[in-house]
XYZ file of C-alpha atoms in Angstrom:
765
model
C -0.134 0.433 -0.105
C 1.245 3.171 -1.461
C 2.736 5.117 1.956
C 4.251 8.686 2.884
C 7.441 9.899 3.705
C 5.959 9.855 7.434
C 4.949 6.030 7.291
C 1.115 7.511 6.755
C -0.876 5.193 3.903
C -1.518 7.248 1.196
C -5.273 7.223 1.635
C -5.558 7.680 5.119
C -3.101 11.341 4.508
C -5.932 12.588 2.412
C -8.551 12.087 4.568
C -6.838 13.509 7.059
C -6.126 16.521 5.136
C -9.553 16.483 3.987
C -11.029 16.282 7.785
C -8.733 19.566 8.233
C -10.303 21.082 5.713
C -13.196 21.146 6.641
C -12.906 21.477 9.919
C -11.896 24.829 8.761
C -14.180 25.874 6.808
C -16.802 24.719 9.676
C -14.842 26.816 12.223
C -15.389 29.484 9.649
C -18.812 28.785 9.035
C -19.864 29.053 12.573
C -18.109 32.483 13.478
C -19.642 34.066 10.260
C -23.002 33.277 11.255
C -22.819 34.469 14.290
C -21.606 37.819 13.102
C -23.547 38.207 10.303
C -26.888 35.809 9.891
C -27.173 32.475 8.661
C -25.275 31.716 5.809
C -27.552 28.351 4.814
C -30.844 26.891 6.058
C -30.050 25.298 10.115
C -29.441 21.100 9.024
C -26.477 22.448 6.248
C -24.355 23.571 9.198
C -25.036 19.380 10.444
C -24.588 18.371 7.140
C -20.956 20.381 7.066
C -20.320 18.518 10.442
C -20.967 14.682 9.201
C -18.891 15.639 6.277
C -15.830 16.305 9.295
C -16.801 13.214 10.795
C -16.967 10.897 7.711
C -12.548 11.223 7.301
C -12.211 10.967 10.822
C -14.242 7.735 10.784
C -11.538 6.147 7.966
C -8.402 7.151 10.066
C -10.468 5.503 12.661
C -10.823 2.396 10.833
C -6.796 2.574 9.510
C -5.499 2.575 12.978
C -8.030 -0.675 14.252
C -7.028 -2.237 11.128
C -2.921 -1.494 11.759
C -1.567 -4.801 12.302
C 1.401 -2.979 13.415
C -0.841 -1.699 16.367
C -0.907 -3.792 19.497
C -4.664 -5.057 20.324
C -5.498 -3.093 23.032
C -4.489 -0.241 20.636
C -7.185 -1.529 18.136
C -9.561 -2.365 20.375
C -10.064 0.988 21.840
C -10.305 2.446 18.240
C -13.256 -0.062 17.049
C -15.102 1.755 20.274
C -14.000 5.011 19.208
C -15.395 4.164 15.642
C -18.894 3.268 17.630
C -19.222 6.389 19.249
C -18.629 8.560 16.374
C -20.664 6.801 14.475
C -23.429 7.114 16.373
C -22.639 11.153 16.235
C -23.297 10.699 12.287
C -26.895 9.727 13.693
C -27.139 12.701 16.082
C -26.374 14.938 13.220
C -28.747 12.937 11.214
C -31.387 13.482 14.161
C -30.706 17.148 14.528
C -31.291 17.322 10.664
C -34.320 15.789 10.138
C -35.564 18.054 13.565
C -34.815 21.237 11.963
C -36.318 20.043 8.678
C -39.553 19.977 10.538
C -39.645 15.595 10.382
C -41.300 15.881 14.318
C -40.127 17.457 17.426
C -39.530 14.146 19.032
C -36.392 13.750 17.272
C -34.649 16.231 19.645
C -34.677 14.104 23.025
C -33.985 11.162 20.935
C -30.995 13.472 19.285
C -29.924 14.163 22.919
C -30.405 10.712 24.166
C -28.083 9.130 21.269
C -26.006 12.015 22.612
C -25.581 10.891 25.616
C -25.258 6.780 24.679
C -22.713 8.249 21.886
C -20.524 9.911 24.882
C -20.514 7.170 27.089
C -19.312 4.793 24.372
C -15.985 7.206 23.664
C -15.787 7.430 27.199
C -15.398 3.849 28.516
C -12.404 2.854 26.781
C -10.885 5.908 28.180
C -11.774 5.328 31.677
C -10.252 1.701 30.927
C -6.882 3.013 30.397
C -4.492 2.415 33.781
C -2.328 4.839 35.436
C 1.747 4.758 34.565
C 1.696 5.040 38.439
C 2.463 1.519 40.179
C 2.315 1.391 43.923
C -1.068 1.178 46.656
C 0.286 5.052 47.474
C 1.388 6.648 44.035
C -2.168 5.640 43.442
C -3.819 6.790 46.085
C -2.087 10.192 45.058
C -2.806 10.223 41.400
C -7.142 9.747 42.705
C -6.405 12.676 44.878
C -4.772 14.562 42.168
C -8.423 13.628 39.421
C -10.502 14.624 42.754
C -8.829 17.810 43.653
C -8.943 18.751 39.437
C -12.315 17.809 39.127
C -13.806 19.184 42.330
C -12.513 22.866 40.992
C -14.091 22.086 37.510
C -17.337 21.350 38.755
C -17.232 24.688 41.008
C -16.628 26.710 37.863
C -19.015 24.197 35.593
C -21.732 25.165 38.091
C -21.056 28.279 38.383
C -21.024 29.532 34.728
C -23.168 27.452 33.463
C -25.471 24.538 34.893
C -26.341 27.538 38.113
C -28.449 29.097 35.052
C -30.793 26.506 34.880
C -32.007 28.023 38.850
C -30.984 31.771 37.735
C -34.853 32.724 38.408
C -34.896 30.730 41.308
C -37.501 27.417 39.798
C -36.685 24.535 40.352
C -38.147 21.753 38.129
C -37.568 18.535 36.585
C -36.439 19.063 33.455
C -34.413 22.023 34.928
C -32.894 19.559 37.694
C -31.841 17.180 34.870
C -30.818 19.768 32.408
C -28.302 20.903 34.986
C -27.223 17.272 35.884
C -26.740 16.535 32.035
C -24.110 19.837 32.232
C -22.289 18.890 35.305
C -22.405 15.312 34.293
C -20.815 16.090 30.507
C -18.251 18.620 31.784
C -16.816 17.375 34.286
C -16.079 13.661 32.446
C -14.808 15.416 29.607
C -12.587 17.230 32.074
C -12.467 13.611 34.373
C -11.284 12.359 30.851
C -8.716 14.289 29.934
C -6.355 14.139 32.759
C -7.052 10.553 32.499
C -5.324 10.467 29.456
C -2.535 12.891 30.419
C -2.138 10.058 33.557
C -2.116 7.174 31.412
C 0.718 4.389 30.823
C 0.043 2.538 27.767
C 3.190 1.473 26.283
C 1.385 0.903 23.438
C -0.547 3.828 22.430
C 1.360 6.996 20.769
C 2.088 9.600 23.566
C 0.939 12.076 21.187
C -1.911 10.584 20.391
C -3.724 10.055 24.034
C -2.657 13.818 24.482
C -5.191 14.506 21.108
C -7.634 11.731 22.356
C -7.567 13.510 25.976
C -8.081 16.627 24.242
C -10.948 15.710 21.873
C -12.770 14.558 25.285
C -12.167 17.413 27.156
C -14.037 19.510 23.583
C -16.489 17.144 23.459
C -17.313 17.336 27.234
C -17.426 20.852 28.110
C -18.828 21.748 24.308
C -21.673 19.306 24.793
C -22.555 21.190 28.772
C -22.095 24.361 27.339
C -24.176 23.425 24.419
C -27.258 21.435 26.171
C -27.328 25.065 28.276
C -27.218 27.466 25.496
C -28.793 26.016 22.355
C -29.699 28.544 20.252
C -27.201 31.192 21.502
C -26.001 33.592 19.764
C -27.138 32.536 16.184
C -26.679 29.054 16.122
C -26.158 25.670 18.138
C -22.930 25.392 19.779
C -22.848 21.767 18.842
C -22.122 22.165 15.530
C -18.920 23.745 16.196
C -17.829 20.940 19.078
C -18.518 18.363 17.241
C -16.993 18.802 14.579
C -13.955 20.340 16.440
C -14.057 17.291 18.767
C -13.861 14.705 16.064
C -11.009 17.026 14.478
C -9.141 15.910 17.660
C -9.924 12.723 17.537
C -8.458 12.471 13.623
C -5.185 14.116 14.685
C -5.065 11.486 17.794
C -5.767 8.130 15.248
C -3.171 10.298 12.467
C -0.358 10.541 15.616
C -1.218 6.709 16.446
C -0.234 5.827 13.023
C 2.492 7.826 12.226
C 4.237 6.982 15.534
C 3.669 3.400 15.157
C 5.126 3.063 11.771
C 8.404 5.133 12.797
C 8.984 3.619 15.952
C 7.296 6.718 18.286
C 9.277 9.576 19.538
C 11.134 8.630 23.310
C 9.093 9.527 25.943
C 9.918 12.842 28.803
C 10.995 11.845 32.240
C 7.865 11.629 34.020
C 7.956 14.960 36.651
C 8.209 13.916 40.307
C 5.330 15.812 41.196
C 1.654 16.462 39.647
C 1.093 20.010 38.549
C -3.117 19.024 39.055
C -3.786 19.957 42.571
C -2.281 23.410 41.785
C -3.951 24.181 38.960
C -7.177 23.315 40.569
C -6.158 25.783 43.578
C -5.295 28.363 40.973
C -8.926 28.066 39.266
C -10.678 28.303 43.325
C -8.477 31.226 44.115
C -9.845 33.312 40.909
C -13.306 32.105 41.686
C -12.695 33.729 45.113
C -11.155 36.847 43.737
C -13.688 36.693 41.079
C -17.063 36.670 43.917
C -15.350 39.195 45.930
C -15.011 41.815 43.259
C -18.000 40.924 41.078
C -20.394 39.870 44.434
C -21.659 37.111 42.434
C -21.738 33.577 42.762
C -22.272 31.881 45.738
C -20.363 32.584 48.778
C -21.162 29.445 50.504
C -20.536 26.744 47.682
C -16.894 28.239 47.111
C -15.855 28.349 50.785
C -17.385 24.093 50.789
C -15.346 23.842 47.513
C -12.235 25.477 49.262
C -12.325 23.790 52.266
C -12.922 20.624 50.319
C -9.673 21.155 47.965
C -8.138 22.215 51.564
C -8.697 18.890 53.165
C -7.584 16.377 49.395
C -5.031 19.067 49.126
C -3.612 18.265 52.432
C -4.475 14.307 52.471
C -2.281 14.603 49.091
C 0.415 16.648 50.884
C 0.752 14.098 53.409
C 0.837 10.751 51.426
C 3.768 12.907 49.201
C 5.473 12.867 52.865
C 5.228 9.474 53.531
C 6.551 8.837 49.548
C 9.244 10.941 50.327
C 10.384 9.096 53.656
C 10.109 6.014 51.956
C 11.790 7.005 49.387
C 14.691 8.524 51.045
C 14.575 5.591 53.104
C 15.203 2.843 50.134
C 18.028 5.699 48.911
C 19.542 5.245 52.017
C 19.443 1.390 51.615
C 20.880 1.288 48.418
C 23.538 4.149 49.239
C 24.438 2.253 52.205
C 24.796 -0.928 49.818
C 26.706 1.041 47.371
C 29.105 2.117 50.082
C 28.839 -1.827 50.898
C 29.797 -3.234 47.678
C 32.511 -0.412 46.488
C 34.244 -1.635 49.248
C 33.689 -5.482 49.998
C 33.814 -8.559 47.351
C 30.627 -9.623 45.776
C 31.463 -13.373 45.826
C 32.596 -13.883 49.268
C 31.660 -10.664 51.409
C 35.405 -10.111 52.462
C 37.147 -6.724 52.398
C 38.374 -5.882 48.957
C 41.900 -4.747 48.284
C 40.375 -0.592 48.476
C 39.293 -1.499 51.870
C 42.112 -3.327 52.837
C 44.587 -0.754 51.506
C 42.451 2.363 53.606
C 42.779 -0.353 56.582
C 46.249 -1.334 56.053
C 47.326 2.780 55.438
C 45.470 3.877 58.889
C 46.578 1.071 60.673
C 50.734 1.978 59.874
C 49.210 5.818 60.573
C 47.965 4.746 64.123
C 50.858 2.889 64.914
C 54.035 3.956 66.536
C 57.911 4.058 65.261
C 58.233 0.081 67.282
C 54.606 -0.666 66.916
C 54.649 -4.215 64.680
C 51.894 -4.008 62.154
C 51.490 -8.063 60.355
C 50.387 -8.204 57.537
C 49.924 -11.598 55.392
C 49.132 -12.437 51.586
C 47.305 -15.946 50.898
C 47.611 -16.929 47.722
C 45.640 -20.931 46.931
C 48.249 -23.625 45.480
C 47.113 -24.344 41.517
C 44.396 -23.022 41.777
C 43.736 -22.599 38.095
C 43.204 -26.541 37.845
C 39.488 -26.207 39.846
C 38.056 -23.853 37.445
C 39.603 -26.091 34.320
C 38.682 -29.275 35.623
C 35.268 -28.486 37.877
C 34.329 -25.622 36.042
C 34.243 -22.055 37.680
C 30.917 -22.330 39.697
C 32.777 -24.818 41.544
C 36.137 -22.228 41.483
C 33.431 -19.710 43.240
C 32.347 -21.765 45.350
C 35.453 -22.778 46.557
C 36.503 -19.565 47.491
C 33.542 -18.772 49.510
C 34.505 -21.996 51.726
C 38.525 -20.620 52.358
C 36.738 -16.920 53.028
C 34.717 -18.528 55.593
C 37.869 -20.887 56.590
C 39.783 -18.318 57.044
C 37.136 -16.074 59.042
C 36.614 -18.706 61.237
C 40.460 -19.226 62.797
C 40.992 -14.999 63.323
C 39.936 -12.970 65.605
C 36.503 -10.277 64.881
C 39.340 -7.581 64.723
C 41.253 -8.885 62.486
C 40.680 -8.083 58.959
C 40.600 -10.362 56.139
C 40.457 -9.634 52.398
C 40.224 -11.261 48.957
C 42.428 -9.121 47.108
C 41.525 -10.658 43.394
C 40.968 -13.822 41.386
C 42.605 -16.635 44.550
C 44.696 -13.824 46.417
C 43.581 -12.455 49.827
C 45.075 -10.777 52.641
C 44.718 -10.819 56.622
C 45.780 -7.492 58.337
C 46.148 -8.400 62.045
C 45.296 -6.203 64.310
C 47.944 -4.633 66.944
C 44.728 -5.569 69.728
C 46.107 -8.139 71.819
C 48.890 -10.355 71.135
C 48.723 -13.061 68.503
C 51.221 -15.929 67.694
C 50.961 -15.301 63.611
C 52.536 -18.877 63.263
C 50.053 -20.268 65.038
C 47.040 -18.969 63.234
C 48.684 -19.735 60.402
C 48.922 -23.461 60.727
C 45.130 -23.183 61.893
C 44.243 -21.600 58.959
C 46.309 -24.205 56.625
C 45.127 -26.639 58.667
C 41.626 -25.420 57.963
C 41.683 -25.635 54.532
C 42.661 -28.873 54.218
C 39.742 -30.019 55.747
C 37.560 -32.078 52.582
C 35.137 -30.098 51.335
C 32.356 -31.483 48.679
C 32.517 -29.925 45.140
C 30.107 -30.909 42.478
C 30.088 -34.182 44.265
C 34.253 -34.353 44.742
C 35.742 -34.107 48.493
C 38.564 -31.193 47.854
C 41.124 -29.894 49.893
C 42.677 -26.568 49.477
C 46.639 -25.742 50.502
C 47.522 -22.172 50.123
C 50.669 -20.354 50.666
C 51.323 -17.868 53.051
C 53.770 -14.579 52.670
C 54.393 -12.422 56.004
C 55.857 -9.548 56.672
C 56.359 -7.087 59.648
C 55.495 -2.862 59.188
C 56.463 -0.310 61.610
C 54.671 2.827 62.205
C 54.759 4.766 59.331
C 55.560 2.128 56.784
C 53.961 2.745 53.551
C 51.269 0.687 52.830
C 52.250 -0.451 49.258
C 55.494 -1.445 49.594
C 54.247 -3.791 52.777
C 52.350 -5.254 50.352
C 54.710 -5.460 47.888
C 57.448 -7.266 50.448
C 54.636 -9.634 51.279
C 54.029 -10.796 47.561
C 57.332 -11.665 47.534
C 57.429 -13.554 50.725
C 54.501 -15.560 49.523
C 56.193 -16.336 46.144
C 59.258 -17.771 48.344
C 57.189 -19.703 50.235
C 55.427 -21.099 47.003
C 59.237 -21.856 45.545
C 59.979 -24.104 48.488
C 56.649 -26.308 48.026
C 52.489 -25.908 48.106
C 51.717 -25.019 51.405
C 54.196 -23.129 52.540
C 54.826 -20.041 54.843
C 57.591 -17.577 55.193
C 58.264 -14.199 56.452
C 59.659 -11.202 54.414
C 63.476 -10.914 55.048
C 65.770 -8.629 53.336
C 67.343 -9.529 50.300
C 64.205 -11.742 49.124
C 63.816 -9.434 45.788
C 66.957 -10.588 44.514
C 65.807 -14.369 44.798
C 62.507 -12.965 43.474
C 63.922 -10.850 40.898
C 66.061 -13.950 39.575
C 63.072 -16.218 39.960
C 62.011 -13.641 37.183
C 64.657 -13.470 35.239
C 64.607 -17.397 34.726
C 61.291 -17.640 34.383
C 61.233 -14.852 31.449
C 64.266 -16.835 29.956
C 62.810 -19.790 29.688
C 59.159 -18.966 28.191
C 62.238 -17.026 25.711
C 63.786 -20.593 25.334
C 60.386 -22.700 24.747
C 59.823 -19.643 21.872
C 63.367 -19.838 20.129
C 63.691 -23.403 20.496
C 66.589 -23.833 22.980
C 65.635 -26.795 24.396
C 67.195 -30.530 23.477
C 65.590 -33.426 24.088
C 67.663 -36.307 24.994
C 67.018 -40.072 25.171
C 67.578 -43.113 27.618
C 66.909 -46.052 25.980
C 64.393 -48.710 27.253
C 65.469 -52.791 27.060
C 64.723 -55.602 27.107
C 65.419 -58.416 30.156
C 67.603 -60.318 30.175
C 69.064 -59.853 26.582
C 69.478 -56.015 26.469
C 67.483 -55.455 23.426
C 66.461 -51.835 22.774
C 62.624 -51.409 22.816
C 62.222 -47.389 22.919
C 63.474 -44.581 24.842
C 62.575 -42.032 27.168
C 62.673 -38.066 26.261
C 64.211 -36.384 28.487
C 64.082 -32.515 27.912
C 67.610 -30.411 28.608
C 68.055 -26.724 27.901
C 71.096 -25.496 25.958
C 71.217 -22.349 27.738
C 73.124 -19.618 25.598
C 75.011 -18.425 28.909
C 75.275 -20.972 30.679
C 75.846 -24.173 28.165
C 73.501 -27.413 28.898
C 71.470 -27.218 31.880
C 69.522 -30.699 33.262
C 66.283 -30.553 34.220
C 66.921 -29.794 37.801
C 67.416 -25.971 36.253
C 64.390 -24.872 35.643
C 61.745 -27.584 35.636
C 60.943 -26.336 39.508
C 60.375 -22.896 37.363
C 58.141 -23.821 34.778
C 55.955 -25.662 37.031
C 55.545 -22.532 39.393
C 54.431 -20.401 36.638
C 52.409 -22.365 34.006
C 55.132 -22.555 31.678
C 55.245 -26.453 32.309
C 52.804 -26.606 30.129
C 53.549 -25.398 26.687
C 57.680 -27.009 27.740
C 55.630 -30.096 28.098
C 53.738 -29.326 24.571
C 57.205 -28.764 23.439
C 58.644 -31.825 24.385
C 55.760 -33.615 23.160
C 56.174 -32.718 19.631
C 59.654 -33.278 19.075
C 59.423 -36.555 20.943
C 56.971 -37.956 18.740
C 58.816 -35.922 15.946
C 61.964 -38.041 15.998
C 60.407 -41.086 16.724
C 58.598 -41.187 14.043
C 62.193 -41.960 12.231
C 63.057 -44.796 14.124
C 62.389 -48.660 13.150
C 58.353 -49.492 13.388
C 59.083 -51.391 16.827
C 60.399 -48.647 19.092
C 58.370 -46.809 20.897
C 59.158 -43.461 22.563
C 57.899 -42.605 26.662
C 57.188 -38.877 27.390
C 56.480 -37.791 31.151
C 53.619 -35.936 31.591
C 53.249 -33.188 34.527
C 49.789 -32.973 37.058
C 48.967 -29.399 35.254
C 49.633 -30.890 31.847
C 46.995 -33.491 32.443
C 44.356 -31.468 33.881
C 44.274 -29.131 30.601
C 40.906 -30.150 29.263
C 42.287 -29.512 25.877
C 45.232 -32.031 26.248
C 44.007 -34.831 24.413
C 44.338 -32.904 21.309
C 47.750 -31.117 22.080
C 48.686 -35.178 21.787
C 46.325 -36.043 18.707
C 48.121 -32.738 16.668
C 51.924 -34.392 17.475
C 50.716 -37.936 16.373
C 49.136 -36.610 13.459
C 51.950 -33.446 12.237
C 54.746 -36.397 13.015
C 53.106 -39.448 11.671
C 53.838 -41.836 15.013
C 50.825 -44.319 15.131
C 49.649 -43.971 18.617
C 50.396 -47.294 19.614
C 53.957 -46.267 19.967
C 53.726 -43.412 22.308
C 53.473 -44.206 25.842
C 52.721 -41.213 28.169
C 54.228 -41.603 31.832
C 52.173 -39.875 34.501
C 53.200 -39.934 38.239
C 50.787 -42.364 41.073
C 50.053 -38.649 42.514
C 48.653 -37.606 38.999
C 47.078 -40.498 38.508
C 44.509 -39.869 41.561
C 43.836 -36.906 40.406
C 39.916 -37.627 39.754
C 37.843 -35.169 37.341
C 39.611 -33.695 33.848
C 42.288 -35.551 34.696
C 40.917 -39.191 35.024
C 38.763 -37.676 31.884
C 42.124 -36.896 29.851
C 43.323 -40.208 30.662
C 40.214 -42.301 29.661
C 40.474 -40.072 26.388
C 44.305 -40.819 25.604
C 43.750 -44.454 25.844
C 41.049 -44.363 23.200
C 42.744 -43.513 20.933
C 45.406 -46.365 21.534
C 48.239 -43.822 23.478
C 50.160 -46.511 25.843
C 49.790 -44.974 29.436
C 52.630 -45.653 32.259
C 52.943 -45.295 35.915
C 56.308 -43.672 36.547
C 57.999 -43.717 40.101
C 55.690 -46.393 41.162
C 55.752 -47.177 44.379
C 56.555 -43.592 46.081
C 52.903 -41.851 46.508
C 49.193 -43.735 46.338
C 50.813 -47.005 45.592
C 47.158 -49.107 46.089
C 45.618 -51.919 44.264
C 42.595 -49.683 43.693
C 44.584 -47.259 42.327
C 45.792 -50.003 39.418
C 42.108 -51.536 39.415
C 40.778 -47.827 38.352
C 43.790 -46.496 36.612
C 43.647 -47.000 32.710
C 46.968 -47.969 32.162
C 49.434 -50.248 30.452
C 52.901 -50.137 32.619
C 53.939 -49.650 35.874
C 57.677 -48.526 36.451
C 59.892 -49.728 39.426
C 60.982 -46.644 41.126
C 64.775 -46.605 41.326
C 64.804 -46.414 45.056
C 63.671 -49.861 45.473
C 66.046 -51.511 42.779
C 69.148 -51.026 45.349
C 66.795 -51.672 48.674
C 65.520 -54.897 49.569
C 63.762 -57.426 46.994
C 60.327 -57.801 49.140
C 59.046 -53.957 47.160
C 60.146 -54.853 43.905
C 58.734 -58.621 43.960
C 55.404 -57.592 45.244
C 55.160 -54.951 42.421
C 56.143 -57.311 39.931
C 53.804 -59.752 40.989
C 50.675 -56.838 40.888
C 51.597 -56.092 37.323
C 51.559 -59.529 36.273
C 48.204 -59.755 38.304
C 47.183 -56.692 36.412
C 48.020 -57.847 32.859
C 50.677 -54.478 33.234
C 53.895 -54.463 31.836
C 56.856 -53.785 34.620
C 59.628 -51.944 33.951
C 62.681 -51.651 36.259
C 64.623 -48.078 36.417
C 67.528 -47.135 37.852
C 69.662 -49.890 36.633
C 72.851 -48.607 37.093
C 75.068 -52.701 37.689
C 74.728 -55.870 35.738
C 73.915 -57.753 39.550
C 70.486 -55.373 39.846
C 70.209 -56.268 36.301
C 69.744 -59.684 37.181
C 68.002 -59.402 39.921
C 65.375 -57.570 38.185
C 65.335 -60.379 35.397
C 64.852 -62.804 38.173
C 62.106 -60.916 40.038
C 59.968 -61.208 36.195
C 61.016 -57.389 35.326
C 60.212 -57.230 31.510
C 62.089 -54.377 30.543
C 64.069 -51.787 32.022
C 66.409 -48.728 31.845
C 69.212 -46.876 33.380
C 73.256 -46.215 33.450
C 73.564 -50.037 33.070
C 72.509 -50.264 29.378
C 73.406 -46.320 28.663
C 73.504 -42.884 29.771
C 71.209 -39.892 28.292
C 71.906 -39.044 24.671
C 71.087 -36.619 21.745
C 68.819 -37.614 19.347
C 71.940 -38.078 16.738
C 73.444 -41.075 18.792
C 70.691 -42.624 19.618
C 69.831 -43.290 16.069
C 73.112 -44.426 15.525
C 73.180 -46.827 18.167
C 69.755 -48.121 16.638
C 72.080 -49.323 13.385
C 73.588 -51.919 15.731
C 72.354 -54.247 18.115
C 72.271 -53.212 21.414
C 74.728 -54.679 23.668
C 73.939 -55.098 27.721
C 76.831 -52.081 28.420
C 75.973 -49.686 25.936
C 78.863 -46.804 26.558
C 76.571 -43.617 25.429
C 78.280 -40.383 25.133
C 78.906 -38.551 27.986
C 76.444 -36.299 29.692
C 73.979 -34.799 32.236
C 73.075 -37.695 34.844
C 69.123 -39.167 34.060
C 66.018 -36.578 35.840
């Protein structure tokens, strides 16, 4: 359907232009006839009114049929269309009456006029208020009551009271006064109701014009009933076309705003002007009465008292609303202050509040008074997030916060600085043994808690610093951080007091970590291989990959020089991936029967994408999965969660799994039964010890159908003993030291001997 640039269908735009032109003609004709006398017979004025109403009907129908309008809007305009049609019938009865068709047509037209007014009133009365809440609605009703009371006084004084100007009271006059008051008050009420309406689907501009139509129709009808033939014509022929025109404008605004998305609504005022308008109107009546002496003084006084009462009640409600608002604002302000200074997850003090309290503590302390600060970092917390998810990680942080608070005094401050980092500020009130308190915290954190159906314990590293009055709060936190990382370097769950000189060690660790990261990126790492042989003949079946660092300044470094740094900084993950790629790439060049073993850390196995890393290395190198053995320790095997899932996925890929250093950790029958490994490697400490443990391990391997490998064989006697106990594979210096890839390939060209004199190198890790 063709539309105008404003989104209005072309026929509707033409209808609006027509109703505008006809309304102008109607107003001009009425004014000319008031001053110059009739221009044509009386029925023509009513025909002109019908001509104005017909295009209005077309616009109403356009909105009623608009698919973009809501059902509420379409229902309203359907009712409006019916009401407008009734006024067309009113005009028809008036034409018949003024043409001499019968005197009964006049009361019929008046009755139909009232019915049409009620039909148009019903949908407006049903519009909901824009306010919510009992108190606010009560205030709106009081505002409406105030306005209608003042309007009633004005309508009575200037319109309805004229029915009794000669002092005679008759039933027709009483009915006429009731009709005048009802029509006028209805118009005022509907106009106010439209202004206060809160229907989002209605165009706000359209609602205002609908209110104007109700006001014009209501008040105009009241005056018209009072003076049906004054001065020279019926006022209805002016009032009804103007009301119809206002309704047409409202319909047009509804269509345009619906099509274009409407205009943004102006923010609602926090107050209502209605009571003030009403009081101003009554004040004007009081002045008018005293100046002219006209009007009923008792009535004006009564209305004034009524308005005063309504306004007082309205103000009391407003005071109550303001008090409730101030209370809410106060609560919100306190909540905002709390949220700004506390951690949203744990409810502990946040970094900002902790820093403020630490600053206040060192400012209030004397030069010889001690302020103790502890920085706490959870060990390997990232694993929880990676394996169990962030929801479980959040639950663990809440658990840690509760346990820490339970171990400290109410006067001490516990804060979460961010992530898995916490801080403690011990109050100077009373003596406290910091080491004892932190030991109690560590024990409390080790008590298992169930997360996602699995028992979980927490280890933490503590860095402690003692400050004095006047010390810088930021510097104390930095020193506590240095001590905490020193504790981490000594092992999980450690505690360390800050001492001068720790900065140098911390800086050295940072430099070592940066250099190691560069080594990974620039391929400064080298893979050495230590053969794994069969017993008793010593035939090579593969090799274990062992990483070395070809440091540009320090030369060839063994794993002891950098593995701890890699573990502490998380670089073990990219380092392990590098070794895996290099080892598989080299093993792919060996004879098909040989395998390669790669050590995998706990951190690597907890990474959810680790099987994909292994699959990519195998795919890029072309090494079949069964020729790769992933070596894990017993502590890794009992990790559960993502670790167990990753092991299952690796086994499903065809990769072989081996339990390294068996016998030094959680060696149990249930571990062997539940862990999907193919091989167990006896720790070197049991090779030189009593045969009982080595024999038991070999028997367990046979019982579970696993291959048994003995590590650390350094003599022929040890090799013979392990053979007698039933070990099928072995490795150690007796057979060969770790060697570079070229030397290992050279050894493969000659059948291995029980004593392989490998190139001198770094001892095995």
